[in-house]
Amino acid sequence: MFHQKACELPQAFFFVITMEKLKIAIQKSGRLSEKSMKLFESCGISQDNGKRKLVATSPDFPVEWLFLRDDDIPQYVYDSVADIGIVGENEVAEKAYAVEIIEKLGFARCRLSLAIPREVEFPGVEWFSGKRVATSYPNILKKFFDEKGISADIHQISGSVEISTGIGLADGIFDIVSSGSTLMSNGLKEVYTTMRSEAVIIGSRELSESKRKILQKLLFRIRAVEKSRRNKYVVLNAPNDKLEEIIGLIPGMKSPTVMNLAEEGWSSVHSVLQEDEFWEVIDALKAKGAQGILVMPIEKMIV
Ligand code: ATP
Ligand code: MG
């Protein structure tokens, strides 16, 4: 009896000790936080201890989250304190650490732009020569000005960049823009965009084999969720004499499912349609005589 237990225990300990977790840095609180955690939820990976702690784990998947300021994420990943991180491309470019961009995530889309007071005439980027420009992204801006041969006075400030022309701190600004309404309400106009950004997964270049395996499993789930978001499931009724043309419009993943309707001369067609071509295809389907078109979200899509 004793002999048997003694054999079992070390094995159990061995399993616990060797179970590696992928450490993921995400923003503690800000524009990226909620969508980052939602991404894991939609992949069936839940968080098992209270929110807003510094570290959390999952009961479903070998990951550990570290909640940090977004500015620090590139460095933590570069230093291998975290294995991967979710951060805006703008922060990755600003910090310029040698990390790998593993996956674009399609949220937190924005751009980095130069803006000047609305009433000032703008002949071209050379206008910035000799001017004072306020920004939280001095490295990206300096690189851009260097490339264009512009010598300007870059003022680094950490927030509320958009008010700096109004208070006389700067002649222009370089900041994140999404809708442009913040610029407008501060009497500014966007004059030049230097980069576009979205949330990305960055990774350390030195991941162990077992962590790479966990990462591949995670990416498989993320891609299935992303793909399902970009596609819709379509069911419609088609007159048989137009069936071929209608099928040509919605080829689906392999080919559409076609079933006879109880009504003579009609078929039901089931297929998958991409979000970005959605309205055009629906119009074309209607023009071909398709009726009763149902469009449904897809939860996961594995091709
Ligand atoms: P932290 O306290 O973590 O340093 P922060 O104030 O620097 O946060 P947020 O404002 O939360 O950063 O923005 C995080 C990221 O979200 C930005 O780096 C950018 O990639 C993206 N982002 C910022 N503003 C917008 C916006 N208006 N629309 C879309 N995405 C944005
Ligand atoms: Mg920040």
PDB file of N, CA, C and O and ligand atoms in Angstrom, residues 27-33 68-72 87-91 107-111 137 158 176-179 182 197-199, ligand 1:
ATOM      1  N   GLN A  27      -2.918  45.156 -21.387  1.00  0.00           N
ATOM      2  CA  GLN A  27      -3.063  46.466 -20.736  1.00  0.00           C
ATOM      3  C   GLN A  27      -3.972  46.340 -19.516  1.00  0.00           C
ATOM      4  O   GLN A  27      -5.036  45.733 -19.577  1.00  0.00           O
ATOM      5  N   LYS A  28      -3.538  46.942 -18.418  1.00  0.00           N
ATOM      6  CA  LYS A  28      -4.279  46.837 -17.156  1.00  0.00           C
ATOM      7  C   LYS A  28      -5.610  47.571 -17.253  1.00  0.00           C
ATOM      8  O   LYS A  28      -6.655  47.037 -16.938  1.00  0.00           O
ATOM      9  N   SER A  29      -5.552  48.824 -17.681  1.00  0.00           N
ATOM     10  CA  SER A  29      -6.805  49.538 -17.847  1.00  0.00           C
ATOM     11  C   SER A  29      -6.628  50.605 -18.910  1.00  0.00           C
ATOM     12  O   SER A  29      -5.710  51.408 -18.868  1.00  0.00           O
ATOM     13  N   GLY A  30      -7.509  50.552 -19.893  1.00  0.00           N
ATOM     14  CA  GLY A  30      -7.398  51.468 -21.025  1.00  0.00           C
ATOM     15  C   GLY A  30      -8.168  50.929 -22.212  1.00  0.00           C
ATOM     16  O   GLY A  30      -8.956  49.994 -22.072  1.00  0.00           O
ATOM     17  N   ARG A  31      -7.894  51.476 -23.359  1.00  0.00           N
ATOM     18  CA  ARG A  31      -8.659  51.146 -24.555  1.00  0.00           C
ATOM     19  C   ARG A  31      -8.459  49.717 -25.039  1.00  0.00           C
ATOM     20  O   ARG A  31      -9.267  49.210 -25.810  1.00  0.00           O
ATOM     21  N   LEU A  32      -7.354  49.080 -24.635  1.00  0.00           N
ATOM     22  CA  LEU A  32      -7.090  47.733 -25.146  1.00  0.00           C
ATOM     23  C   LEU A  32      -7.573  46.642 -24.188  1.00  0.00           C
ATOM     24  O   LEU A  32      -7.763  45.500 -24.602  1.00  0.00           O
ATOM     25  N   SER A  33      -7.788  47.013 -22.915  1.00  0.00           N
ATOM     26  CA  SER A  33      -7.993  45.989 -21.867  1.00  0.00           C
ATOM     27  C   SER A  33      -9.193  45.092 -22.124  1.00  0.00           C
ATOM     28  O   SER A  33      -9.066  43.867 -22.142  1.00  0.00           O
ATOM     29  N   LEU A  68      -0.476  45.277 -17.255  1.00  0.00           N
ATOM     30  CA  LEU A  68       0.555  46.321 -17.236  1.00  0.00           C
ATOM     31  C   LEU A  68       0.083  47.575 -17.960  1.00  0.00           C
ATOM     32  O   LEU A  68      -0.923  47.544 -18.668  1.00  0.00           O
ATOM     33  N   ARG A  69       0.862  48.656 -17.856  1.00  0.00           N
ATOM     34  CA  ARG A  69       0.618  49.826 -18.701  1.00  0.00           C
ATOM     35  C   ARG A  69       1.054  49.479 -20.116  1.00  0.00           C
ATOM     36  O   ARG A  69       2.057  48.800 -20.306  1.00  0.00           O
ATOM     37  N   ASP A  70       0.320  49.975 -21.086  1.00  0.00           N
ATOM     38  CA  ASP A  70       0.637  49.555 -22.461  1.00  0.00           C
ATOM     39  C   ASP A  70       2.045  49.974 -22.891  1.00  0.00           C
ATOM     40  O   ASP A  70       2.704  49.259 -23.649  1.00  0.00           O
ATOM     41  N   ASP A  71       2.539  51.109 -22.352  1.00  0.00           N
ATOM     42  CA  ASP A  71       3.899  51.581 -22.701  1.00  0.00           C
ATOM     43  C   ASP A  71       4.967  50.550 -22.338  1.00  0.00           C
ATOM     44  O   ASP A  71       6.024  50.498 -22.965  1.00  0.00           O
ATOM     45  N   ASP A  72       4.704  49.771 -21.287  1.00  0.00           N
ATOM     46  CA  ASP A  72       5.725  48.841 -20.782  1.00  0.00           C
ATOM     47  C   ASP A  72       5.710  47.480 -21.477  1.00  0.00           C
ATOM     48  O   ASP A  72       6.647  46.695 -21.330  1.00  0.00           O
ATOM     49  N   VAL A  87      -0.752  44.773 -27.712  1.00  0.00           N
ATOM     50  CA  VAL A  87      -0.439  46.197 -27.624  1.00  0.00           C
ATOM     51  C   VAL A  87      -0.694  46.832 -28.995  1.00  0.00           C
ATOM     52  O   VAL A  87      -0.763  46.121 -30.008  1.00  0.00           O
ATOM     53  N   GLY A  88      -0.835  48.167 -29.023  1.00  0.00           N
ATOM     54  CA  GLY A  88      -1.018  48.855 -30.301  1.00  0.00           C
ATOM     55  C   GLY A  88       0.289  48.882 -31.088  1.00  0.00           C
ATOM     56  O   GLY A  88       1.370  48.990 -30.498  1.00  0.00           O
ATOM     57  N   GLU A  89       0.168  48.813 -32.418  1.00  0.00           N
ATOM     58  CA  GLU A  89       1.387  48.874 -33.258  1.00  0.00           C
ATOM     59  C   GLU A  89       2.145  50.179 -33.024  1.00  0.00           C
ATOM     60  O   GLU A  89       3.363  50.229 -33.183  1.00  0.00           O
ATOM     61  N   ASN A  90       1.413  51.225 -32.654  1.00  0.00           N
ATOM     62  CA  ASN A  90       2.050  52.524 -32.386  1.00  0.00           C
ATOM     63  C   ASN A  90       3.061  52.411 -31.242  1.00  0.00           C
ATOM     64  O   ASN A  90       4.160  52.961 -31.324  1.00  0.00           O
ATOM     65  N   GLU A  91       2.696  51.669 -30.177  1.00  0.00           N
ATOM     66  CA  GLU A  91       3.627  51.507 -29.048  1.00  0.00           C
ATOM     67  C   GLU A  91       4.814  50.630 -29.452  1.00  0.00           C
ATOM     68  O   GLU A  91       5.932  50.854 -29.007  1.00  0.00           O
ATOM     69  N   PHE A 107      -8.628  45.291 -33.801  1.00  0.00           N
ATOM     70  CA  PHE A 107      -9.317  46.290 -32.978  1.00  0.00           C
ATOM     71  C   PHE A 107      -8.344  47.397 -32.583  1.00  0.00           C
ATOM     72  O   PHE A 107      -7.161  47.339 -32.907  1.00  0.00           O
ATOM     73  N   ALA A 108      -8.880  48.438 -31.909  1.00  0.00           N
ATOM     74  CA  ALA A 108      -8.083  49.641 -31.558  1.00  0.00           C
ATOM     75  C   ALA A 108      -7.399  50.219 -32.801  1.00  0.00           C
ATOM     76  O   ALA A 108      -6.216  50.551 -32.768  1.00  0.00           O
ATOM     77  N   ARG A 109      -8.164  50.306 -33.864  1.00  0.00           N
ATOM     78  CA  ARG A 109      -7.612  50.899 -35.089  1.00  0.00           C
ATOM     79  C   ARG A 109      -7.509  52.407 -34.932  1.00  0.00           C
ATOM     80  O   ARG A 109      -8.460  53.059 -34.485  1.00  0.00           O
ATOM     81  N   CYS A 110      -6.366  52.951 -35.260  1.00  0.00           N
ATOM     82  CA  CYS A 110      -6.170  54.391 -35.202  1.00  0.00           C
ATOM     83  C   CYS A 110      -5.000  54.740 -36.116  1.00  0.00           C
ATOM     84  O   CYS A 110      -4.434  53.861 -36.766  1.00  0.00           O
ATOM     85  N   ARG A 111      -4.676  56.030 -36.189  1.00  0.00           N
ATOM     86  CA  ARG A 111      -3.523  56.432 -37.005  1.00  0.00           C
ATOM     87  C   ARG A 111      -2.728  57.465 -36.235  1.00  0.00           C
ATOM     88  O   ARG A 111      -3.256  58.102 -35.315  1.00  0.00           O
ATOM     89  N   TYR A 137       4.844  60.523 -28.894  1.00  0.00           N
ATOM     90  CA  TYR A 137       5.564  59.551 -29.737  1.00  0.00           C
ATOM     91  C   TYR A 137       6.802  60.191 -30.362  1.00  0.00           C
ATOM     92  O   TYR A 137       6.909  60.299 -31.588  1.00  0.00           O
ATOM     93  N   SER A 158       3.267  63.614 -21.986  1.00  0.00           N
ATOM     94  CA  SER A 158       2.700  62.277 -21.821  1.00  0.00           C
ATOM     95  C   SER A 158       1.188  62.216 -22.010  1.00  0.00           C
ATOM     96  O   SER A 158       0.626  61.141 -22.128  1.00  0.00           O
ATOM     97  N   ILE A 176      -2.341  60.359 -31.777  1.00  0.00           N
ATOM     98  CA  ILE A 176      -3.269  59.328 -32.243  1.00  0.00           C
ATOM     99  C   ILE A 176      -4.572  59.988 -32.684  1.00  0.00           C
ATOM    100  O   ILE A 176      -5.094  60.855 -31.983  1.00  0.00           O
ATOM    101  N   VAL A 177      -5.069  59.558 -33.826  1.00  0.00           N
ATOM    102  CA  VAL A 177      -6.357  60.059 -34.307  1.00  0.00           C
ATOM    103  C   VAL A 177      -7.205  58.850 -34.662  1.00  0.00           C
ATOM    104  O   VAL A 177      -6.707  57.871 -35.221  1.00  0.00           O
ATOM    105  N   SER A 178      -8.486  58.887 -34.288  1.00  0.00           N
ATOM    106  CA  SER A 178      -9.365  57.835 -34.844  1.00  0.00           C
ATOM    107  C   SER A 178     -10.483  58.496 -35.625  1.00  0.00           C
ATOM    108  O   SER A 178     -10.476  58.488 -36.851  1.00  0.00           O
ATOM    109  N   SER A 179     -11.435  59.157 -34.967  1.00  0.00           N
ATOM    110  CA  SER A 179     -12.496  59.820 -35.747  1.00  0.00           C
ATOM    111  C   SER A 179     -12.085  61.231 -36.162  1.00  0.00           C
ATOM    112  O   SER A 179     -12.607  61.779 -37.122  1.00  0.00           O
ATOM    113  N   THR A 182     -11.593  64.791 -31.641  1.00  0.00           N
ATOM    114  CA  THR A 182     -10.784  65.468 -30.611  1.00  0.00           C
ATOM    115  C   THR A 182      -9.999  66.613 -31.232  1.00  0.00           C
ATOM    116  O   THR A 182      -9.919  67.709 -30.669  1.00  0.00           O
ATOM    117  N   SER A 197      -2.393  52.073 -37.207  1.00  0.00           N
ATOM    118  CA  SER A 197      -2.110  51.129 -36.127  1.00  0.00           C
ATOM    119  C   SER A 197      -3.350  50.331 -35.760  1.00  0.00           C
ATOM    120  O   SER A 197      -4.472  50.802 -35.934  1.00  0.00           O
ATOM    121  N   GLU A 198      -3.139  49.124 -35.280  1.00  0.00           N
ATOM    122  CA  GLU A 198      -4.214  48.341 -34.676  1.00  0.00           C
ATOM    123  C   GLU A 198      -3.574  47.476 -33.588  1.00  0.00           C
ATOM    124  O   GLU A 198      -2.342  47.419 -33.486  1.00  0.00           O
ATOM    125  N   ALA A 199      -4.409  46.842 -32.776  1.00  0.00           N
ATOM    126  CA  ALA A 199      -3.854  45.984 -31.728  1.00  0.00           C
ATOM    127  C   ALA A 199      -3.194  44.769 -32.365  1.00  0.00           C
ATOM    128  O   ALA A 199      -3.718  44.212 -33.341  1.00  0.00           O
TER     129      ALA A 199
HETATM  130  P1  ATP B   1      -1.769  53.246 -20.233  1.00  0.00           P
HETATM  131  O1  ATP B   1      -2.292  53.832 -18.973  1.00  0.00           O
HETATM  132  O2  ATP B   1      -1.851  51.745 -20.240  1.00  0.00           O
HETATM  133  O3  ATP B   1      -0.392  53.761 -20.592  1.00  0.00           O
HETATM  134  P2  ATP B   1      -2.682  54.907 -22.441  1.00  0.00           P
HETATM  135  O4  ATP B   1      -3.437  56.062 -21.901  1.00  0.00           O
HETATM  136  O5  ATP B   1      -1.277  55.094 -22.888  1.00  0.00           O
HETATM  137  O6  ATP B   1      -2.778  53.697 -21.401  1.00  0.00           O
HETATM  138  P3  ATP B   1      -4.944  54.224 -24.146  1.00  0.00           P
HETATM  139  O7  ATP B   1      -5.543  55.570 -24.361  1.00  0.00           O
HETATM  140  O8  ATP B   1      -5.674  53.260 -23.268  1.00  0.00           O
HETATM  141  O9  ATP B   1      -3.412  54.302 -23.715  1.00  0.00           O
HETATM  142  O10 ATP B   1      -4.737  53.569 -25.587  1.00  0.00           O
HETATM  143  C1  ATP B   1      -4.126  52.323 -25.758  1.00  0.00           C
HETATM  144  C2  ATP B   1      -3.928  52.070 -27.231  1.00  0.00           C
HETATM  145  O11 ATP B   1      -5.196  52.064 -27.882  1.00  0.00           O
HETATM  146  C3  ATP B   1      -3.135  53.126 -27.981  1.00  0.00           C
HETATM  147  O12 ATP B   1      -1.737  52.925 -27.859  1.00  0.00           O
HETATM  148  C4  ATP B   1      -3.603  52.931 -29.391  1.00  0.00           C
HETATM  149  O13 ATP B   1      -2.983  51.812 -29.994  1.00  0.00           O
HETATM  150  C5  ATP B   1      -5.082  52.614 -29.191  1.00  0.00           C
HETATM  151  N1  ATP B   1      -5.910  53.846 -29.249  1.00  0.00           N
HETATM  152  C6  ATP B   1      -5.731  54.989 -28.585  1.00  0.00           C
HETATM  153  N2  ATP B   1      -6.665  55.898 -28.862  1.00  0.00           N
HETATM  154  C7  ATP B   1      -7.483  55.302 -29.740  1.00  0.00           C
HETATM  155  C8  ATP B   1      -8.669  55.708 -30.396  1.00  0.00           C
HETATM  156  N3  ATP B   1      -9.185  56.903 -30.225  1.00  0.00           N
HETATM  157  N4  ATP B   1      -9.273  54.823 -31.202  1.00  0.00           N
HETATM  158  C9  ATP B   1      -8.778  53.592 -31.381  1.00  0.00           C
HETATM  159  N5  ATP B   1      -7.648  53.156 -30.786  1.00  0.00           N
HETATM  160  C10 ATP B   1      -7.012  53.983 -29.988  1.00  0.00           C
END
